[in-house]
Short mmCIF file of C-alpha atoms in Angstrom, two decimals:
data_model
loop_
_atom_site.label_atom_id
_atom_site.label_comp_id
_atom_site.label_asym_id
_atom_site.label_seq_id
_atom_site.Cartn_x
_atom_site.Cartn_y
_atom_site.Cartn_z
CA MET A 1 3.65 -14.50 13.52
CA ASN A 2 3.66 -15.93 10.00
CA SER A 3 6.44 -15.59 7.44
CA ASN A 4 4.84 -12.55 5.82
CA ASP A 5 4.71 -10.72 9.16
CA LYS A 6 8.37 -11.41 9.81
CA TYR A 7 9.81 -10.63 6.39
CA HIS A 8 7.35 -8.12 4.93
CA LEU A 9 7.77 -4.74 6.63
CA PRO A 10 4.93 -2.34 5.71
CA ALA A 11 5.61 1.38 5.31
CA GLY A 12 6.07 3.05 8.68
CA SER A 13 6.32 -0.18 10.66
CA THR A 14 10.03 0.35 11.43
CA ALA A 15 9.98 4.17 11.64
CA ALA A 16 12.06 5.96 14.27
CA PRO A 17 12.09 9.73 13.50
CA PRO A 18 13.89 11.25 11.67
CA PHE A 19 14.04 7.89 9.87
CA ARG A 20 10.96 6.63 8.01
CA THR A 21 12.53 3.16 7.74
CA VAL A 22 15.10 1.50 10.01
CA ILE A 23 16.44 -1.97 9.18
CA THR A 24 19.59 -3.06 11.00
CA PRO A 25 21.39 -6.41 11.05
CA GLU A 26 20.01 -6.88 14.56
CA THR A 27 16.37 -6.21 13.63
CA ALA A 28 16.68 -8.32 10.48
CA GLY A 29 18.30 -11.20 12.34
CA TRP A 30 21.40 -11.40 10.17
CA GLY A 31 24.95 -10.06 10.04
CA TYR A 32 25.61 -7.34 7.47
CA SER A 33 22.89 -5.58 5.43
CA GLY A 34 21.04 -2.49 6.64
CA LEU A 35 18.86 0.36 5.40
CA ARG A 36 17.58 3.62 6.85
CA VAL A 37 15.48 6.21 5.07
CA LEU A 38 16.10 9.72 6.36
CA GLU A 39 13.38 12.36 6.01
CA LEU A 40 14.35 16.06 6.11
CA ALA A 41 12.00 19.02 6.18
CA PRO A 42 12.99 22.08 4.10
CA GLY A 43 16.05 23.70 5.65
CA GLN A 44 16.63 20.82 8.06
CA ALA A 45 19.95 19.10 8.81
CA ARG A 46 20.70 15.86 10.63
CA GLU A 47 23.90 14.20 11.76
CA ILE A 48 24.17 10.50 10.98
CA ALA A 49 26.74 8.06 12.34
CA THR A 50 27.82 5.18 10.12
CA GLY A 51 29.25 3.08 12.97
CA ASP A 52 30.76 -0.15 11.69
CA ALA A 53 28.99 0.04 8.30
CA GLU A 54 29.88 1.74 5.03
CA THR A 55 26.83 3.75 3.99
CA LEU A 56 25.46 5.60 0.96
CA VAL A 57 23.38 8.78 0.88
CA LEU A 58 21.05 8.09 -2.05
CA PRO A 59 18.24 10.61 -2.74
CA LEU A 60 14.76 9.13 -3.25
CA ASP A 61 13.25 12.58 -3.69
CA GLY A 62 14.98 15.89 -3.13
CA GLY A 63 18.58 17.09 -3.12
CA CYS A 64 21.00 17.58 -0.26
CA SER A 65 24.41 18.58 0.96
CA VAL A 66 26.61 16.03 2.75
CA THR A 67 29.50 17.07 5.00
CA VAL A 68 31.92 14.36 6.17
CA ASP A 69 35.62 14.17 7.10
CA GLY A 70 36.16 17.80 6.10
CA HIS A 71 34.51 17.38 2.68
CA GLU A 72 31.26 18.98 1.56
CA PHE A 73 29.42 17.31 -1.32
CA ALA A 74 26.48 18.89 -3.15
CA VAL A 75 23.99 16.25 -4.32
CA THR A 76 21.50 17.29 -7.01
CA GLY A 77 19.14 14.40 -6.30
CA ARG A 78 15.84 14.00 -8.15
CA ARG A 79 12.11 14.69 -7.95
CA SER A 80 11.35 11.00 -7.49
CA VAL A 81 12.81 7.58 -8.21
CA PHE A 82 10.75 7.59 -11.43
CA SER A 83 12.14 10.89 -12.72
CA ARG A 84 15.93 10.49 -12.89
CA VAL A 85 19.01 8.39 -12.19
CA THR A 86 20.52 10.16 -9.18
CA ASP A 87 23.94 11.15 -7.95
CA PHE A 88 24.89 10.06 -4.42
CA VAL A 89 27.61 10.03 -1.75
CA TYR A 90 29.66 7.15 -0.31
CA LEU A 91 30.34 7.37 3.44
CA PRO A 92 32.99 5.19 5.12
CA ARG A 93 32.51 3.28 8.35
CA ASP A 94 33.33 5.12 11.60
CA ALA A 95 32.17 8.46 10.20
CA ARG A 96 29.85 11.20 11.36
CA ALA A 97 28.18 13.05 8.49
CA VAL A 98 25.75 15.95 8.36
CA VAL A 99 23.02 15.73 5.72
CA SER A 100 21.12 18.96 5.04
CA SER A 101 18.48 19.89 2.49
CA GLY A 102 17.21 23.32 1.49
CA SER A 103 14.03 21.96 -0.10
CA GLY A 104 13.65 18.80 2.02
CA GLY A 105 13.34 15.21 0.86
CA ARG A 106 13.85 11.54 1.59
CA PHE A 107 17.27 9.93 1.44
CA ALA A 108 17.98 6.20 1.45
CA LEU A 109 20.99 5.11 3.52
CA PRO A 110 21.82 1.55 2.38
CA SER A 111 24.66 0.07 4.44
CA ALA A 112 26.83 -2.96 5.07
CA ARG A 113 28.98 -3.86 8.05
CA CYS A 114 32.55 -3.97 6.84
CA GLU A 115 36.19 -4.08 7.87
CA ARG A 116 37.99 -1.58 5.60
CA ARG A 117 37.58 2.17 5.91
CA LEU A 118 37.58 3.71 2.45
CA GLU A 119 37.54 7.39 1.51
CA PRO A 120 34.27 9.34 1.31
CA ARG A 121 33.39 10.39 -2.22
CA TYR A 122 30.79 11.99 -4.45
CA CYS A 123 29.40 9.76 -7.22
CA PRO A 124 27.89 11.51 -10.28
CA ALA A 125 24.73 10.21 -11.90
CA GLU A 126 26.57 10.14 -15.23
CA ASP A 127 28.86 7.39 -13.86
CA VAL A 128 25.94 5.04 -13.04
CA PRO A 129 25.67 2.23 -15.63
CA VAL A 130 22.05 1.76 -16.74
CA GLU A 131 21.32 -1.81 -17.87
CA LEU A 132 18.22 -3.05 -19.68
CA ARG A 133 17.75 -6.62 -18.52
CA GLY A 134 15.42 -9.34 -19.79
CA ALA A 135 12.98 -9.04 -22.70
CA GLY A 136 9.26 -8.92 -23.40
CA GLN A 137 7.25 -8.77 -20.18
CA SER A 138 10.41 -9.65 -18.25
CA SER A 139 12.02 -6.35 -19.35
CA ARG A 140 13.30 -4.04 -16.62
CA GLN A 141 15.87 -1.31 -16.01
CA VAL A 142 18.74 -1.79 -13.55
CA ASN A 143 20.76 1.17 -12.27
CA ASN A 144 24.04 -0.41 -11.15
CA PHE A 145 25.25 2.43 -8.93
CA CYS A 146 27.04 0.32 -6.28
CA THR A 147 27.77 -3.06 -7.83
CA PRO A 148 31.12 -4.87 -8.14
CA GLY A 149 33.13 -3.29 -10.94
CA THR A 150 31.10 -0.05 -10.74
CA LEU A 151 31.89 1.39 -7.31
CA ASP A 152 34.72 0.45 -4.99
CA ALA A 153 33.30 -0.68 -1.64
CA ASP A 154 34.26 -3.22 0.99
CA ARG A 155 31.06 -5.30 1.26
CA LEU A 156 28.07 -3.27 0.13
CA ILE A 157 26.29 -4.17 -3.11
CA ALA A 158 23.29 -2.04 -4.12
CA CYS A 159 21.29 -1.31 -7.25
CA GLU A 160 17.91 0.06 -8.32
CA VAL A 161 15.40 -1.79 -10.50
CA LEU A 162 12.55 -0.09 -12.38
CA THR A 163 9.85 -2.32 -13.83
CA PRO A 164 7.14 -0.98 -16.17
CA GLY A 165 3.55 -1.74 -15.24
CA SER A 166 2.44 -5.31 -16.16
CA ASN A 167 6.05 -6.58 -16.26
CA TRP A 168 7.87 -9.03 -13.98
CA SER A 169 11.41 -8.53 -12.72
CA SER A 170 13.71 -10.45 -10.40
CA TYR A 171 12.77 -13.28 -12.72
CA PRO A 172 13.39 -16.17 -13.17
CA PRO A 173 13.39 -16.68 -9.38
CA HIS A 174 16.95 -16.95 -8.10
CA LYS A 175 18.86 -17.27 -4.88
CA HIS A 176 22.27 -16.37 -3.42
CA ASP A 177 22.43 -17.99 0.00
CA GLU A 178 25.31 -20.46 -0.35
CA ALA A 179 29.04 -20.07 -0.91
CA THR A 180 29.69 -22.12 -4.06
CA ALA A 181 31.43 -21.62 -7.40
CA SER A 182 28.16 -20.38 -8.90
CA GLU A 183 26.63 -18.58 -5.93
CA CYS A 184 27.51 -16.06 -3.20
CA GLU A 185 26.03 -15.86 0.29
CA LEU A 186 24.26 -12.50 0.43
CA GLU A 187 21.51 -11.14 2.67
CA GLU A 188 19.15 -8.85 0.76
CA ILE A 189 16.68 -6.05 1.39
CA TYR A 190 14.08 -5.03 -1.18
CA TYR A 191 12.77 -1.49 -0.59
CA PHE A 192 9.82 -0.49 -2.79
CA GLU A 193 8.32 2.62 -4.32
CA VAL A 194 5.24 2.32 -6.56
CA ALA A 195 4.12 4.96 -9.05
CA GLY A 196 0.63 6.15 -8.22
CA GLY A 197 -2.35 6.20 -10.53
CA PRO A 198 -5.07 8.83 -11.14
CA GLU A 199 -7.20 7.41 -8.32
CA GLY A 200 -4.54 6.86 -5.68
CA PRO A 201 -1.48 4.78 -4.63
CA GLY A 202 -0.21 1.89 -6.72
CA ILE A 203 0.53 -1.70 -5.74
CA GLY A 204 3.00 -4.44 -6.62
CA TYR A 205 3.76 -7.97 -5.43
CA GLN A 206 6.83 -9.83 -4.20
CA ARG A 207 7.39 -13.58 -3.89
CA VAL A 208 10.02 -15.38 -1.77
CA TYR A 209 10.11 -19.14 -1.20
CA GLY A 210 12.62 -21.55 0.23
CA THR A 211 13.99 -25.04 -0.06
CA GLU A 212 12.92 -28.05 1.97
CA GLU A 213 15.98 -27.63 4.17
CA ARG A 214 15.54 -23.86 4.61
CA PRO A 215 11.87 -22.96 4.24
CA ILE A 216 10.56 -19.42 3.80
CA ASP A 217 7.19 -18.42 2.37
CA VAL A 218 6.37 -14.82 1.48
CA PHE A 219 3.81 -13.51 -0.98
CA ALA A 220 3.36 -9.83 -0.21
CA GLU A 221 1.34 -7.02 -1.70
CA VAL A 222 3.78 -4.11 -1.58
CA ARG A 223 3.22 -0.37 -1.64
CA SER A 224 5.52 2.64 -1.50
CA GLU A 225 8.03 2.46 1.38
CA ASP A 226 7.38 -1.23 2.11
CA ALA A 227 10.41 -3.50 2.49
CA VAL A 228 10.90 -7.25 2.17
CA LEU A 229 13.76 -9.08 3.89
CA ILE A 230 15.38 -12.01 2.10
CA PRO A 231 17.72 -13.93 4.40
CA HIS A 232 17.75 -16.96 2.07
CA GLY A 233 15.67 -18.77 -0.52
CA TRP A 234 14.44 -18.18 -4.05
CA HIS A 235 13.13 -14.67 -4.65
CA GLY A 236 11.07 -13.47 -7.56
CA PRO A 237 9.11 -12.50 -9.33
CA SER A 238 8.71 -8.86 -8.38
CA MET A 239 5.43 -8.03 -10.10
CA ALA A 240 4.45 -4.58 -11.34
CA ALA A 241 0.66 -4.49 -11.46
CA PRO A 242 -0.89 -3.17 -14.69
CA GLY A 243 -0.93 0.63 -14.64
CA TYR A 244 1.72 1.01 -11.92
CA ASP A 245 5.46 1.20 -12.56
CA LEU A 246 7.47 -0.47 -9.79
CA TYR A 247 10.78 0.61 -8.24
CA TYR A 248 12.89 -1.28 -5.76
CA LEU A 249 16.23 -0.66 -4.13
CA ASN A 250 18.28 -3.82 -3.56
CA VAL A 251 20.74 -3.80 -0.64
CA MET A 252 23.06 -6.82 -0.32
CA ALA A 253 26.03 -7.90 1.78
CA GLY A 254 27.40 -11.14 3.16
CA PRO A 255 30.25 -12.87 4.96
CA GLY A 256 32.30 -14.04 1.97
CA PRO A 257 35.80 -12.70 1.35
CA GLU A 258 34.86 -11.75 -2.23
CA ARG A 259 32.49 -8.87 -2.97
CA ALA A 260 30.53 -10.46 -5.80
CA TRP A 261 26.96 -11.07 -6.95
CA ARG A 262 26.58 -14.62 -8.23
CA ILE A 263 23.15 -16.20 -8.39
CA CYS A 264 21.53 -19.54 -9.08
CA ASP A 265 18.19 -19.72 -10.93
CA ASP A 266 15.44 -21.99 -9.68
CA PRO A 267 16.00 -24.98 -12.01
CA ALA A 268 12.25 -25.25 -12.58
CA HIS A 269 12.11 -21.78 -14.17
CA GLY A 270 15.59 -21.00 -15.51
CA TRP A 271 14.51 -22.00 -19.04
CA VAL A 272 12.63 -18.69 -19.29
CA ARG A 273 15.92 -16.88 -19.94
CA ARG A 274 16.32 -18.79 -23.20
CA THR A 275 13.08 -17.32 -24.55
CA TRP A 276 14.41 -13.76 -24.36
CA ALA A 277 16.56 -14.20 -27.48
CA ASP A 278 13.41 -14.14 -29.64
CA GLN A 279 11.79 -11.16 -27.86
CA VAL A 280 12.45 -7.42 -27.93
CA THR A 281 13.01 -5.18 -24.92
CA ASP A 282 9.92 -3.35 -23.72
CA HIS A 283 9.72 -0.09 -25.70
CA ARG A 284 8.95 1.88 -22.51
CA LEU A 285 12.48 1.34 -21.27
CA PRO A 286 14.56 3.00 -20.06
CA LEU A 287 12.10 4.67 -17.68
CA THR A 288 14.76 7.10 -16.45
CA SER A 289 18.11 8.56 -17.43
CA THR A 290 20.40 11.23 -16.00
CA GLU A 291 17.98 13.88 -17.37
CA GLU A 292 15.22 14.94 -15.02
CA LYS A 293 11.72 14.37 -16.38
CA GLY A 294 8.21 15.13 -15.17
CA ASN A 295 7.33 14.20 -11.63
CA ARG A 296 5.58 10.89 -10.94
CA ALA A 297 3.42 10.43 -7.90
CA ARG A 298 4.57 7.86 -5.39
#
């Protein structure tokens, strides 16, 4: 098994119905970060147990109702990840929740093992900060729905990144695998969706590489519902092929006492950030807002 086989998880390779994707700390070989993608047929309901991990119910396509701890939350959701910034629900650890959907859909369940049990809550799309990061062909949109300072959580950090076709994101390459003043130790999952073209599914690319002391070597062609595991090392760029907008969900957690996202750029490429001051943000951004727009194929 080469590095790509171990860290690049093609669509369906981890499926365990009703979940289209199942990544646990045990299967990933680390301690905290997890992701499941729940699929519901129209009118279907499923009970999910959070166990020792705080968990989100984040619609990828479709809306749902979430019942937990005596609360019932109605989630509007979205047609696709390329059509709208979505609302979502926070579930605490040690909870049993029922997720139901009248029209059906797919729902991401990013999670992180944690110690504190917080209250369940509904999180409106209007409260999600949308950031335009980078410039020129490094322009991308970041939906900071579960980042420090945005949503109170114990360990979980999660965000969405949308990259217009031909652009690079997660760039310059960076890492967060050490506990230092400038870096946090965080395991990370990248979960991808790629907008389709007139002739069929789209493609993107993801790079991960390590240090001499901790080698890792991944260069993966990614398609919708693929995932890439990043236990350590430099990661980036995430490349949106010409003609195909790229989406990825980032799920992060780690052992540190502070819930924070601090990164270190690869010193060979960090200079690229300085060039952004003389460039404009890609005019196609933002790709989405809280207003639903026309459906995009996935």
